[in-house]
mmCIF file with all atom_site columns, C-alpha atoms in Angstrom:
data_model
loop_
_atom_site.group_PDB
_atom_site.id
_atom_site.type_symbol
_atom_site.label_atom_id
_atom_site.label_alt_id
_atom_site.label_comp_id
_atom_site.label_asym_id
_atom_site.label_entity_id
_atom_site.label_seq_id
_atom_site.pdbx_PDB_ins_code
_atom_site.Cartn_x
_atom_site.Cartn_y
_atom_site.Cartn_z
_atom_site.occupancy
_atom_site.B_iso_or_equiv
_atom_site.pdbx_formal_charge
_atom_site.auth_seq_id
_atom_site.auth_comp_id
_atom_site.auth_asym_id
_atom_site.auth_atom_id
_atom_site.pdbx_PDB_model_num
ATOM 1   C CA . UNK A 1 1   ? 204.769 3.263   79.700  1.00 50.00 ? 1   UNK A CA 1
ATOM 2   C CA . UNK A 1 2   ? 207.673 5.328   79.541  1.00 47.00 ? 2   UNK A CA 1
ATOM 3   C CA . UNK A 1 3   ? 205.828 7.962   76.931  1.00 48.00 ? 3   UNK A CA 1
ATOM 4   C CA . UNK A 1 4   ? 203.023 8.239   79.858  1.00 53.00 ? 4   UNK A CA 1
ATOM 5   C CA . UNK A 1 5   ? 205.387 9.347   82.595  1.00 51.00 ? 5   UNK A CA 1
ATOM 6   C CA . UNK A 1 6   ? 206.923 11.316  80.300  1.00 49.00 ? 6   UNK A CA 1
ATOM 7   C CA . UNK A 1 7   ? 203.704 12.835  79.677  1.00 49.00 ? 7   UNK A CA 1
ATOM 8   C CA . UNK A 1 8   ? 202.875 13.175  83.219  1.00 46.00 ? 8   UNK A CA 1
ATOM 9   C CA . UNK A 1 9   ? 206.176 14.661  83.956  1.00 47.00 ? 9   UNK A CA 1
ATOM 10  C CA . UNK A 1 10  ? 205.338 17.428  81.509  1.00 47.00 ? 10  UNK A CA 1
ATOM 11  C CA . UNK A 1 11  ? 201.740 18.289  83.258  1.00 52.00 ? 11  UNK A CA 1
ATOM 12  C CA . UNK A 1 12  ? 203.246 18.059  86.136  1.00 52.00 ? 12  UNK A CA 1
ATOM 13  C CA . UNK A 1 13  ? 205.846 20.952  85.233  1.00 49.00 ? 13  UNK A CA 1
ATOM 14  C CA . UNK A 1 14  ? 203.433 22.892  83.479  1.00 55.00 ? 14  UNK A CA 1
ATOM 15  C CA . UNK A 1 15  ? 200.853 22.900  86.810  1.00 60.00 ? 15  UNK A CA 1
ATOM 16  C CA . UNK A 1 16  ? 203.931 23.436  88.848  1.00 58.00 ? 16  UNK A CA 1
ATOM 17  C CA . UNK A 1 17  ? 204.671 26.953  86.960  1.00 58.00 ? 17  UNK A CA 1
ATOM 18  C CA . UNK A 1 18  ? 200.776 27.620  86.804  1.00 62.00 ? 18  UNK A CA 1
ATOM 19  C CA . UNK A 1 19  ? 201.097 27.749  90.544  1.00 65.00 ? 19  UNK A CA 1
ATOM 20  C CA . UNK A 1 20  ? 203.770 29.822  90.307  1.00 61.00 ? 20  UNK A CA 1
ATOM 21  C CA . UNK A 1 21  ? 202.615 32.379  88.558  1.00 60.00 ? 21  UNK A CA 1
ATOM 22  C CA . UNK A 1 22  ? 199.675 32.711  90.545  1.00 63.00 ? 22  UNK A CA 1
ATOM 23  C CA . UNK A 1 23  ? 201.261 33.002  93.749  1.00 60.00 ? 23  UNK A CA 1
ATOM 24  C CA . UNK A 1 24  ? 203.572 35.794  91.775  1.00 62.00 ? 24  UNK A CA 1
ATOM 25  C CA . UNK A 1 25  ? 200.473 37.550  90.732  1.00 62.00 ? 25  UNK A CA 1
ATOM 26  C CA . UNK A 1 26  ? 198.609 36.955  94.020  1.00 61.00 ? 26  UNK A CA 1
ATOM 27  C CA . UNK A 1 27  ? 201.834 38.201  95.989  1.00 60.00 ? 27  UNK A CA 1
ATOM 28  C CA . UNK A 1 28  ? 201.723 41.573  93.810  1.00 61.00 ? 28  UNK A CA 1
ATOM 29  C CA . UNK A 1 29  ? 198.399 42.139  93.524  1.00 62.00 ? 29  UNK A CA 1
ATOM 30  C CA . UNK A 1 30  ? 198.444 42.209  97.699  1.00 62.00 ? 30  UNK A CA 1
ATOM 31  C CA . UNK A 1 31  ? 201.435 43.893  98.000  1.00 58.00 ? 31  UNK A CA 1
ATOM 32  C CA . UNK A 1 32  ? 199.987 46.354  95.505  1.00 59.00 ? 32  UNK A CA 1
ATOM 33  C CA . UNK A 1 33  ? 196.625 46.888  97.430  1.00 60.00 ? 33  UNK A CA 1
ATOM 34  C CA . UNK A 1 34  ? 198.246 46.988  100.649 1.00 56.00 ? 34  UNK A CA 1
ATOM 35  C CA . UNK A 1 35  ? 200.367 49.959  99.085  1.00 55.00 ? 35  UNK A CA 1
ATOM 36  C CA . UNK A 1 36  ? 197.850 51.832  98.019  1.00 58.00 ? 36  UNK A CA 1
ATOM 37  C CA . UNK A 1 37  ? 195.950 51.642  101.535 1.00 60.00 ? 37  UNK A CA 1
ATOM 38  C CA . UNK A 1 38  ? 198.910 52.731  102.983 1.00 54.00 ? 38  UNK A CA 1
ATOM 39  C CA . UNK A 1 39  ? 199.673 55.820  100.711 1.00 53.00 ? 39  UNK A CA 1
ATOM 40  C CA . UNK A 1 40  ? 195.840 56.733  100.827 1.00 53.00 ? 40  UNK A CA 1
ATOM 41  C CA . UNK A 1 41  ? 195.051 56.354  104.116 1.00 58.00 ? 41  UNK A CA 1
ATOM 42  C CA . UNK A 1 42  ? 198.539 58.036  105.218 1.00 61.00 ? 42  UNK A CA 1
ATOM 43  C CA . UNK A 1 43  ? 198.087 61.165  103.014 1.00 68.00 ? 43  UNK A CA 1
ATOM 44  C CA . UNK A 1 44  ? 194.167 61.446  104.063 1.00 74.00 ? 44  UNK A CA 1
ATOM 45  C CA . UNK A 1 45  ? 195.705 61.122  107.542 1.00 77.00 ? 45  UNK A CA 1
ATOM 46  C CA . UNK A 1 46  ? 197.717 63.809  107.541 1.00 79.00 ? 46  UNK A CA 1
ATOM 47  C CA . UNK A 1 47  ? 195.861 66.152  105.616 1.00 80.00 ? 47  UNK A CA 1
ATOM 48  C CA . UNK A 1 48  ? 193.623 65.794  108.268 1.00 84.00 ? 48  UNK A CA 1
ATOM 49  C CA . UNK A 1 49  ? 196.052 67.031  110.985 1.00 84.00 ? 49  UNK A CA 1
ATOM 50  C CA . UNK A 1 50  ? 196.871 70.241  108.753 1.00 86.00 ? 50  UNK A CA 1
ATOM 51  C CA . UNK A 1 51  ? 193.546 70.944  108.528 1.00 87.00 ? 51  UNK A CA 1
ATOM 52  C CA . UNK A 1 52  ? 192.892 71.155  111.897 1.00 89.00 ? 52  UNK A CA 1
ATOM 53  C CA . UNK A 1 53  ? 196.132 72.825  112.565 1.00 91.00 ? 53  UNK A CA 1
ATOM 54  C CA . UNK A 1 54  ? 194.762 75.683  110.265 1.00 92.00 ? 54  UNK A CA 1
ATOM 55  C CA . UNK A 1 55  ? 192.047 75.976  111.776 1.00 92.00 ? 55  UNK A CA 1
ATOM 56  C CA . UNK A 1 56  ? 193.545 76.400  114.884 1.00 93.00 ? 56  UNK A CA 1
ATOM 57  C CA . UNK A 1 57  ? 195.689 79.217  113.613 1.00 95.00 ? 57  UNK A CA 1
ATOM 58  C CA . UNK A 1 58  ? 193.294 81.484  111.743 1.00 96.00 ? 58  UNK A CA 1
ATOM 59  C CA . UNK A 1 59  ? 191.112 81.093  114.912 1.00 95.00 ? 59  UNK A CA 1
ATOM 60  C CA . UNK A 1 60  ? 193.458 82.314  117.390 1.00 95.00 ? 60  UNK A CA 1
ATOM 61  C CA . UNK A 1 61  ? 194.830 84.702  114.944 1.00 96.00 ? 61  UNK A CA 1
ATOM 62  C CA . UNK A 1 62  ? 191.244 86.461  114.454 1.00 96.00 ? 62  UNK A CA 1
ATOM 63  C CA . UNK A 1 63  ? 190.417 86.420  117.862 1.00 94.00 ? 63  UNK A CA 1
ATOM 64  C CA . UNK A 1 64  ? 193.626 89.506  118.663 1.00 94.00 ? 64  UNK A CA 1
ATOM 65  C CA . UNK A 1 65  ? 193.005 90.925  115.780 1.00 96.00 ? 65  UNK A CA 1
ATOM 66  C CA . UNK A 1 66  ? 190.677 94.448  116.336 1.00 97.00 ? 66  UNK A CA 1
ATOM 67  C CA . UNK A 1 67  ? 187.895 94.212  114.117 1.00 97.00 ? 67  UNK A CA 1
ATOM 68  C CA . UNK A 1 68  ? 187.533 98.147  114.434 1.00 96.00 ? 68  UNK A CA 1
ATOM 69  C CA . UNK A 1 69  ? 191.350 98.471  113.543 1.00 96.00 ? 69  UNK A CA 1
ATOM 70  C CA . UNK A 1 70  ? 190.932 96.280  110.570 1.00 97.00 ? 70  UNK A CA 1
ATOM 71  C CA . UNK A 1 71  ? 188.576 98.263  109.358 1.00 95.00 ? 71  UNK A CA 1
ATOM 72  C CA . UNK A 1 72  ? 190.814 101.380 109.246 1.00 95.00 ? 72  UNK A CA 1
ATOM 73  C CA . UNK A 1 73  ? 193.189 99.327  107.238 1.00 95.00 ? 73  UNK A CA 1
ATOM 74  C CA . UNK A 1 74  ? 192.680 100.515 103.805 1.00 93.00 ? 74  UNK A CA 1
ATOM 75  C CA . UNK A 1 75  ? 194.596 100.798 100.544 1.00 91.00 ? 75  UNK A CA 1
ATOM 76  C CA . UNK A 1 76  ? 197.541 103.578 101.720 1.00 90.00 ? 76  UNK A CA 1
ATOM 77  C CA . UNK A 1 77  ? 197.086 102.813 105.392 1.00 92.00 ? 77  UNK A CA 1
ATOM 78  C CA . UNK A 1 78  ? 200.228 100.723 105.420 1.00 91.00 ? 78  UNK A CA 1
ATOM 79  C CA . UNK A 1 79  ? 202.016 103.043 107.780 1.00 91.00 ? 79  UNK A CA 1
ATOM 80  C CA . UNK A 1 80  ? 199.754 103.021 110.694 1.00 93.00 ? 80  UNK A CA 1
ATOM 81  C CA . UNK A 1 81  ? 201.661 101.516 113.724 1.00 91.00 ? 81  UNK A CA 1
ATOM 82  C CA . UNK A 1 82  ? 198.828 99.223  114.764 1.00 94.00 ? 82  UNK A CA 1
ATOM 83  C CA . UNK A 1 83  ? 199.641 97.739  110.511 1.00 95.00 ? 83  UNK A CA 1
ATOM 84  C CA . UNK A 1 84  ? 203.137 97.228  111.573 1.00 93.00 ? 84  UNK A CA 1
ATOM 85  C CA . UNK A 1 85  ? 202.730 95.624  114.919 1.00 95.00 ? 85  UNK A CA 1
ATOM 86  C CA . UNK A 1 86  ? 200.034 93.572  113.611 1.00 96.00 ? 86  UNK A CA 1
ATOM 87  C CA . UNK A 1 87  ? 202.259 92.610  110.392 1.00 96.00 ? 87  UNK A CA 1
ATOM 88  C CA . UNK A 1 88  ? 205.547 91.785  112.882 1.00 95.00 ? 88  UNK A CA 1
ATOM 89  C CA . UNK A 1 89  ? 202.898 89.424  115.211 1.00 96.00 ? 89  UNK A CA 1
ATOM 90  C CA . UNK A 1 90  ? 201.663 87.677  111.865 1.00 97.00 ? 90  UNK A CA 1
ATOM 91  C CA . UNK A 1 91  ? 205.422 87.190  110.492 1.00 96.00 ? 91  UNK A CA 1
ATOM 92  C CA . UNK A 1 92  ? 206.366 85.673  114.219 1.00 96.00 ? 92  UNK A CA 1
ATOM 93  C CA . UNK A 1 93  ? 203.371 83.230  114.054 1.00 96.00 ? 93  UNK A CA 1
ATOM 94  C CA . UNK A 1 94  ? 204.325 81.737  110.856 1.00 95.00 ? 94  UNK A CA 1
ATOM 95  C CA . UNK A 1 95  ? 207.707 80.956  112.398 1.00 94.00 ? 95  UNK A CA 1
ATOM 96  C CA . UNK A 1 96  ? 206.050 79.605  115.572 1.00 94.00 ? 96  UNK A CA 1
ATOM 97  C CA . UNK A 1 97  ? 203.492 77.075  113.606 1.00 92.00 ? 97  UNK A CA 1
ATOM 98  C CA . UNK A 1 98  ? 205.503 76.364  110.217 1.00 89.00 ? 98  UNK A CA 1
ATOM 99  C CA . UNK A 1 99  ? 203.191 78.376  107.809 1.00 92.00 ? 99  UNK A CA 1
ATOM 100 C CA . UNK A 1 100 ? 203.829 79.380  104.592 1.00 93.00 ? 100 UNK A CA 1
ATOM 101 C CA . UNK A 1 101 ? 201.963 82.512  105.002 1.00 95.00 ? 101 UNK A CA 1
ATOM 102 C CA . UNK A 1 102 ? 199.414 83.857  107.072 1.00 97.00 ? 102 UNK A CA 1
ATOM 103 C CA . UNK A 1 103 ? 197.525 86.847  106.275 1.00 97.00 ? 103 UNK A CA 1
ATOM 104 C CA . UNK A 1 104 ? 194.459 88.933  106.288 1.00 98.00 ? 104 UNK A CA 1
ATOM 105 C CA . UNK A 1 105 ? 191.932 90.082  103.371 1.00 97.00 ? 105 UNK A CA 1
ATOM 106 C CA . UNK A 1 106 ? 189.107 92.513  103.350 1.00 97.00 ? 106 UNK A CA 1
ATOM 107 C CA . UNK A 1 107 ? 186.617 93.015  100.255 1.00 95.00 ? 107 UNK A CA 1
ATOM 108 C CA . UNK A 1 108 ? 185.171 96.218  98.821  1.00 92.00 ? 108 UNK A CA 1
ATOM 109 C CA . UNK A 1 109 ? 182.220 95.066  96.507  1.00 91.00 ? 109 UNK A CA 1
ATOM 110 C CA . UNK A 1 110 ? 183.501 92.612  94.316  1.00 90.00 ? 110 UNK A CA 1
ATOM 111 C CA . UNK A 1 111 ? 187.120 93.181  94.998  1.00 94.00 ? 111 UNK A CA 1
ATOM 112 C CA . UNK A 1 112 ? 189.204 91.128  97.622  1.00 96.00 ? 112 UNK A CA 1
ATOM 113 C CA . UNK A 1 113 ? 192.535 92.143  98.419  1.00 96.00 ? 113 UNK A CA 1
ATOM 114 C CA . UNK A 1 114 ? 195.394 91.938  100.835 1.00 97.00 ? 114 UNK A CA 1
ATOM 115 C CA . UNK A 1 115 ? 195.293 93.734  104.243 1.00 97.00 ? 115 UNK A CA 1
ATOM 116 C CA . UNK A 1 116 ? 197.790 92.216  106.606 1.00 97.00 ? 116 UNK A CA 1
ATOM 117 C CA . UNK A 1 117 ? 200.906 89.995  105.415 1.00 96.00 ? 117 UNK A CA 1
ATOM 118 C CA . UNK A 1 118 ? 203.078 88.082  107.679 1.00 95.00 ? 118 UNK A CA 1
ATOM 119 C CA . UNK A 1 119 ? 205.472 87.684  105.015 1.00 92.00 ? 119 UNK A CA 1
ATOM 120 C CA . UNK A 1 120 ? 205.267 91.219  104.351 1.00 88.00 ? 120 UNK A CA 1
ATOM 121 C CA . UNK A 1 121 ? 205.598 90.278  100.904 1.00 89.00 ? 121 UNK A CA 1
ATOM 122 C CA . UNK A 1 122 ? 202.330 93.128  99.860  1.00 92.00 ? 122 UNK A CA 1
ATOM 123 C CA . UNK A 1 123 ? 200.705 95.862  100.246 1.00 94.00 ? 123 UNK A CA 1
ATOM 124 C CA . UNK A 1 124 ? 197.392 96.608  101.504 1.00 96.00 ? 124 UNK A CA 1
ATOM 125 C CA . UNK A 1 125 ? 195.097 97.339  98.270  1.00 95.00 ? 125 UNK A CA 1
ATOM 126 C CA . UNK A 1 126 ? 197.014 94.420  96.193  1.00 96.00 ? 126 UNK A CA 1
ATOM 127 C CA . UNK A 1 127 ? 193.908 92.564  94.875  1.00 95.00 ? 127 UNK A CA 1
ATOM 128 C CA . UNK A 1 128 ? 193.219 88.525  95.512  1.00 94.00 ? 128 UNK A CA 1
ATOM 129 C CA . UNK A 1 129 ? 191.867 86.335  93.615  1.00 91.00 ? 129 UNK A CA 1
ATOM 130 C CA . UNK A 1 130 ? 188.171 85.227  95.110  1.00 92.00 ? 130 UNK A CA 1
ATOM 131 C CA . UNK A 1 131 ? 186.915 81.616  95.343  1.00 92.00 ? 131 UNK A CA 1
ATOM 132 C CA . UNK A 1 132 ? 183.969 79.792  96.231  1.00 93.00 ? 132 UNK A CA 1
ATOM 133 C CA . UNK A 1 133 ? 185.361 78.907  99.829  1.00 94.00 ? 133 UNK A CA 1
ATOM 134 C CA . UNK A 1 134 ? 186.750 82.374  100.233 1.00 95.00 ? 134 UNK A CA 1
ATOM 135 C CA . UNK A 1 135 ? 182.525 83.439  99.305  1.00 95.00 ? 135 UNK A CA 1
ATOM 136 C CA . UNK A 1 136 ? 181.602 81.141  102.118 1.00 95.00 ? 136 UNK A CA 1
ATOM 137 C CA . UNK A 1 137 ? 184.344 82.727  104.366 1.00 96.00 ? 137 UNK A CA 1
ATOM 138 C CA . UNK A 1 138 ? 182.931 85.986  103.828 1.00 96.00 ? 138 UNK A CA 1
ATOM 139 C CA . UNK A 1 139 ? 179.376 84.709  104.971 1.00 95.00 ? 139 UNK A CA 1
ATOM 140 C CA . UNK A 1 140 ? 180.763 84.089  108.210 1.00 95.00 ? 140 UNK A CA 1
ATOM 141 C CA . UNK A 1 141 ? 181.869 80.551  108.597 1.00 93.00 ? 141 UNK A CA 1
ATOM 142 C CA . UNK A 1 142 ? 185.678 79.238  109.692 1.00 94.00 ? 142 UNK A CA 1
ATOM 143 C CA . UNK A 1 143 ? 186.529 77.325  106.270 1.00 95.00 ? 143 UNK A CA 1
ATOM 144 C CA . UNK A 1 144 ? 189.693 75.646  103.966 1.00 89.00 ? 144 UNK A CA 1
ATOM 145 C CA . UNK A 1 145 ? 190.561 74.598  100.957 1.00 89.00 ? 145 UNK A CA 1
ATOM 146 C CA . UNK A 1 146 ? 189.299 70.797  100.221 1.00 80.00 ? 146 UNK A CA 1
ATOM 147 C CA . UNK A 1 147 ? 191.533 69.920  98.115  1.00 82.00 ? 147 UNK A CA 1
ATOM 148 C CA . UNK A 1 148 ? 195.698 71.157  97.338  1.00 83.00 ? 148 UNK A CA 1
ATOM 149 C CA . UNK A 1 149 ? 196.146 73.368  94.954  1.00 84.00 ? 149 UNK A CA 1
ATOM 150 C CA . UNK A 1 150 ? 199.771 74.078  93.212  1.00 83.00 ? 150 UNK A CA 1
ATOM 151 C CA . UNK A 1 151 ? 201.195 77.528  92.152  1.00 81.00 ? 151 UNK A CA 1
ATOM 152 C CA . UNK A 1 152 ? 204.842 78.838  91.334  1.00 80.00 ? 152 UNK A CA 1
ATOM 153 C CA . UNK A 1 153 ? 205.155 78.823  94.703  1.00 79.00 ? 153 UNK A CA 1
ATOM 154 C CA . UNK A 1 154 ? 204.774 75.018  95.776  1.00 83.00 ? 154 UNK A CA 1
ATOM 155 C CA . UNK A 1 155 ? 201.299 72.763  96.675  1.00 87.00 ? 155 UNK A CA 1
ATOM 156 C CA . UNK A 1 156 ? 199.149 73.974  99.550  1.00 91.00 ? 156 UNK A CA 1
ATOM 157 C CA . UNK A 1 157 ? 196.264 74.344  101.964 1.00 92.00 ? 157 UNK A CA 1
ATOM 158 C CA . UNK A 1 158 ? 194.190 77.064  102.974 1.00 95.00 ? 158 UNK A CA 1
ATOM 159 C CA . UNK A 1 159 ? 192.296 77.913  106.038 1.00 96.00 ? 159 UNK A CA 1
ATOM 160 C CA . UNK A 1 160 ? 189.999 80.926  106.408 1.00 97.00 ? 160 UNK A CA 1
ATOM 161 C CA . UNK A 1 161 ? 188.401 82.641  109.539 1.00 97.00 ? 161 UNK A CA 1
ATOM 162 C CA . UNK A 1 162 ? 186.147 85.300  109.536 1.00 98.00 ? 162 UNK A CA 1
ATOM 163 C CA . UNK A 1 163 ? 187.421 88.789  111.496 1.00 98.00 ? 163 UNK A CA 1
ATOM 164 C CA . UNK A 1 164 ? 183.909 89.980  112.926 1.00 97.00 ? 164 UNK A CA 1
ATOM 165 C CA . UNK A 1 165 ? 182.849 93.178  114.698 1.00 95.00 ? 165 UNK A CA 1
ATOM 166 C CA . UNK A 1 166 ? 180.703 94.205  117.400 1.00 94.00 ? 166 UNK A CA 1
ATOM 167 C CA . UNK A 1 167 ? 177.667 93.568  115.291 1.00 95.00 ? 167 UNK A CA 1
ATOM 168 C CA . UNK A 1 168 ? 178.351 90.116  114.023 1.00 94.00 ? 168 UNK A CA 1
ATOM 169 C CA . UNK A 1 169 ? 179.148 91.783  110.395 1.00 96.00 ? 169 UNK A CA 1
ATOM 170 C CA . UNK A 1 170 ? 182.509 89.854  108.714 1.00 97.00 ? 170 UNK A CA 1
ATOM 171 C CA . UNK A 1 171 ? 185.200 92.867  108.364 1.00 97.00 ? 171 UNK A CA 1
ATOM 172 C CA . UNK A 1 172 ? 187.984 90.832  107.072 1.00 97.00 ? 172 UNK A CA 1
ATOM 173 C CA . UNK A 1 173 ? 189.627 87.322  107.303 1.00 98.00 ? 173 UNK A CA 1
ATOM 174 C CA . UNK A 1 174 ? 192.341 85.587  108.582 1.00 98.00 ? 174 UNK A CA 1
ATOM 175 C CA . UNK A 1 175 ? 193.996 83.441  106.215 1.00 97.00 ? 175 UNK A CA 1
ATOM 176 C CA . UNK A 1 176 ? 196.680 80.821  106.451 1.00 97.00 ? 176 UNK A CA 1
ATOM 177 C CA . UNK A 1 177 ? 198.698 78.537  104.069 1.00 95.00 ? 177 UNK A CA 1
ATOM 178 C CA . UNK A 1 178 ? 200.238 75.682  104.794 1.00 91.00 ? 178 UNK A CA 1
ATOM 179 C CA . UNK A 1 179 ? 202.602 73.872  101.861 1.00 88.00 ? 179 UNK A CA 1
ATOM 180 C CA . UNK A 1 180 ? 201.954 70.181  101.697 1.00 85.00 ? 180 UNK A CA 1
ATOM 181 C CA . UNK A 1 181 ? 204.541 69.337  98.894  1.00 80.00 ? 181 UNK A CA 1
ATOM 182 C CA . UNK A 1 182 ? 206.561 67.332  101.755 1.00 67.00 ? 182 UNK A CA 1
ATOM 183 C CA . UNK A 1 183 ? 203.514 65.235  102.239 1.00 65.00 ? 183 UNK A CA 1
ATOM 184 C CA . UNK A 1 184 ? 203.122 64.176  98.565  1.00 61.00 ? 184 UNK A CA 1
ATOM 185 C CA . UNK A 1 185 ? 206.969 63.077  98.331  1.00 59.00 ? 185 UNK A CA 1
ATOM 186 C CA . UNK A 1 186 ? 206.336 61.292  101.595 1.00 53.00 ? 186 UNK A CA 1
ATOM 187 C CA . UNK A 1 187 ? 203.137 59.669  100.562 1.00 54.00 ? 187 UNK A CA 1
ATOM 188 C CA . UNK A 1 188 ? 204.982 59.010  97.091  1.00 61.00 ? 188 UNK A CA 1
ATOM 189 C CA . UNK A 1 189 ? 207.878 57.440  98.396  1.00 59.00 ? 189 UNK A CA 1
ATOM 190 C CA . UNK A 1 190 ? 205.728 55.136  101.196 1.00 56.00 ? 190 UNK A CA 1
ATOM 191 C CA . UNK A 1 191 ? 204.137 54.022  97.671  1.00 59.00 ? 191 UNK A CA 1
ATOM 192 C CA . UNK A 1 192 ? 207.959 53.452  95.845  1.00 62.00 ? 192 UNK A CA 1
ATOM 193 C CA . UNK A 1 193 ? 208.762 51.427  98.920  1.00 63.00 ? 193 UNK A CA 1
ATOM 194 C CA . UNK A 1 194 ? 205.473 49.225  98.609  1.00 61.00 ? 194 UNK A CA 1
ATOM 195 C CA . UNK A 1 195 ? 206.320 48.402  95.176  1.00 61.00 ? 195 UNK A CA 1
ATOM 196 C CA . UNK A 1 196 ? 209.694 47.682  95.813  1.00 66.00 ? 196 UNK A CA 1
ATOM 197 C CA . UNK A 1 197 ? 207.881 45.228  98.441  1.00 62.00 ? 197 UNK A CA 1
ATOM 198 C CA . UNK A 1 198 ? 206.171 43.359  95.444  1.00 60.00 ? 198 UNK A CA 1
ATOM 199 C CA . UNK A 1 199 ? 208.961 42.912  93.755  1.00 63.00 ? 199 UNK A CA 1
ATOM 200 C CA . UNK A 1 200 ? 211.050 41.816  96.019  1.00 63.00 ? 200 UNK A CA 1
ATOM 201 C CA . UNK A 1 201 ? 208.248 39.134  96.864  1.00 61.00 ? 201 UNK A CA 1
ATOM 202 C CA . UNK A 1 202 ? 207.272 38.253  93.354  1.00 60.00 ? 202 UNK A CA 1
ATOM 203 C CA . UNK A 1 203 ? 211.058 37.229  93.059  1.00 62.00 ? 203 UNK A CA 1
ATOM 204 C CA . UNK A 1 204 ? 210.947 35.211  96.108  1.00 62.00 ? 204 UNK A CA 1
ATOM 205 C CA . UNK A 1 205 ? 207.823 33.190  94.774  1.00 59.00 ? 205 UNK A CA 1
ATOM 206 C CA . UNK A 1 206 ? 209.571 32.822  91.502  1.00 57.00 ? 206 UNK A CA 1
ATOM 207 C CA . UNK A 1 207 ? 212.747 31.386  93.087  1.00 61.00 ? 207 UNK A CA 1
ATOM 208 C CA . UNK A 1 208 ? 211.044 29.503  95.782  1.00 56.00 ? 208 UNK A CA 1
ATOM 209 C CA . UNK A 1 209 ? 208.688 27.825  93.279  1.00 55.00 ? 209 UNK A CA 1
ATOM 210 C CA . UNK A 1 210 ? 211.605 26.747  90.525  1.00 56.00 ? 210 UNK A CA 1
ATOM 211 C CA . UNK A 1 211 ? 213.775 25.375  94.010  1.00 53.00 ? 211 UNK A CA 1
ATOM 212 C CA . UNK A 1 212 ? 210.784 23.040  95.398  1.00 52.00 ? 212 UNK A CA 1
#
């Protein structure tokens, strides 16, 4: 009799931390899921905003912008007044809406390169590097980047809008960057936070299960 309840005192025990360790695994495998809702939905959230926020900004920037002036804007024009003016606008933009730099490009055949430069940091004639959505730019639609791309210079988005002239015909586009890097560390440390979460509960099932 007594080697029965001894046996039964064993299965009990060993059901008892069964149960355990399934409400430890259930509690992180939630915890974990609910985390990486969170983190994706937050991130797509936002990305969302910035899009539309470039948008916004190349828009209103092409719409001042003289598509006949543009035009005159070629390599060695940089000392035009209109170039300046336009260049001192672009620079007090970025400061207004948080851009990393907002711009202008032109093509001549297969070449693409710089025209106007907030950030004053070229020179018209300095060559850029073409893209598939900078293609579909040129063809006359209002376009960004889909996904972030990272350089020396951090992780960002891009939004193009076409500068057009009295004929419809695409002279040039306005182009503005906006670094996300903040919103990957944010989006990374929602997740860190999360996790912490299913620890924190995993350890609470442990302890709750060995007290009761």
């Amino acid at each position: 009799m007594a080697g029965s309840n001894k046996r039964l005192k064993v299965r009990t025990i060993a059901i008892h931390q069964k149960m355990i360790l399934f409400i430890t695994l259930l509690s992180i495998f939630i915890s974990g899921l609910i985390g990486v809702t969170a983190y994706l939905t937050s991130e797509a959230y936002l990305m969302d905003q910035i899009r539309g926020e470039l948008m916004n900004i190349t828009s209103s920037t092409a719409a001042f912008i003289d598509p006949e002036e543009h035009k005159q804007l070629v390599p060695g024009a940089d000392d035009l007044p209109f170039c300046k003016a336009y260049n001192e606008k672009l620079g007090m933009i970025m400061e207004q809406t948080g851009c990393a730099y907002l711009y202008t490009i032109a093509r001549d055949g297969d070449t693409v390169y710089y025209v106007l430069d907030g950030s004053m940091d070229s020179v018209i004639g300095d060559t850029f590097e073409t893209s598939a959505t900078i293609e579909k730019a040129f063809q006359g639609e209002t376009v960004y980047t889909s996904d972030a791309y990272t350089d020396e210079f951090g992780t960002f988005i891009t939004g193009y809008t076409p500068i057009k002239d009295a004929t419809g015909s695409v002279v040039g586009l306005v182009a503005a960057d906006r670094d996300i890097s903040y919103i990957k560390s944010l989006s990374m440390n929602l997740l860190l936070r999360m996790a912490m979460i299913a620890v924190v509960g995993a350890l609470i099932s442990i302890f709750a299960g060995y007290l009761y």
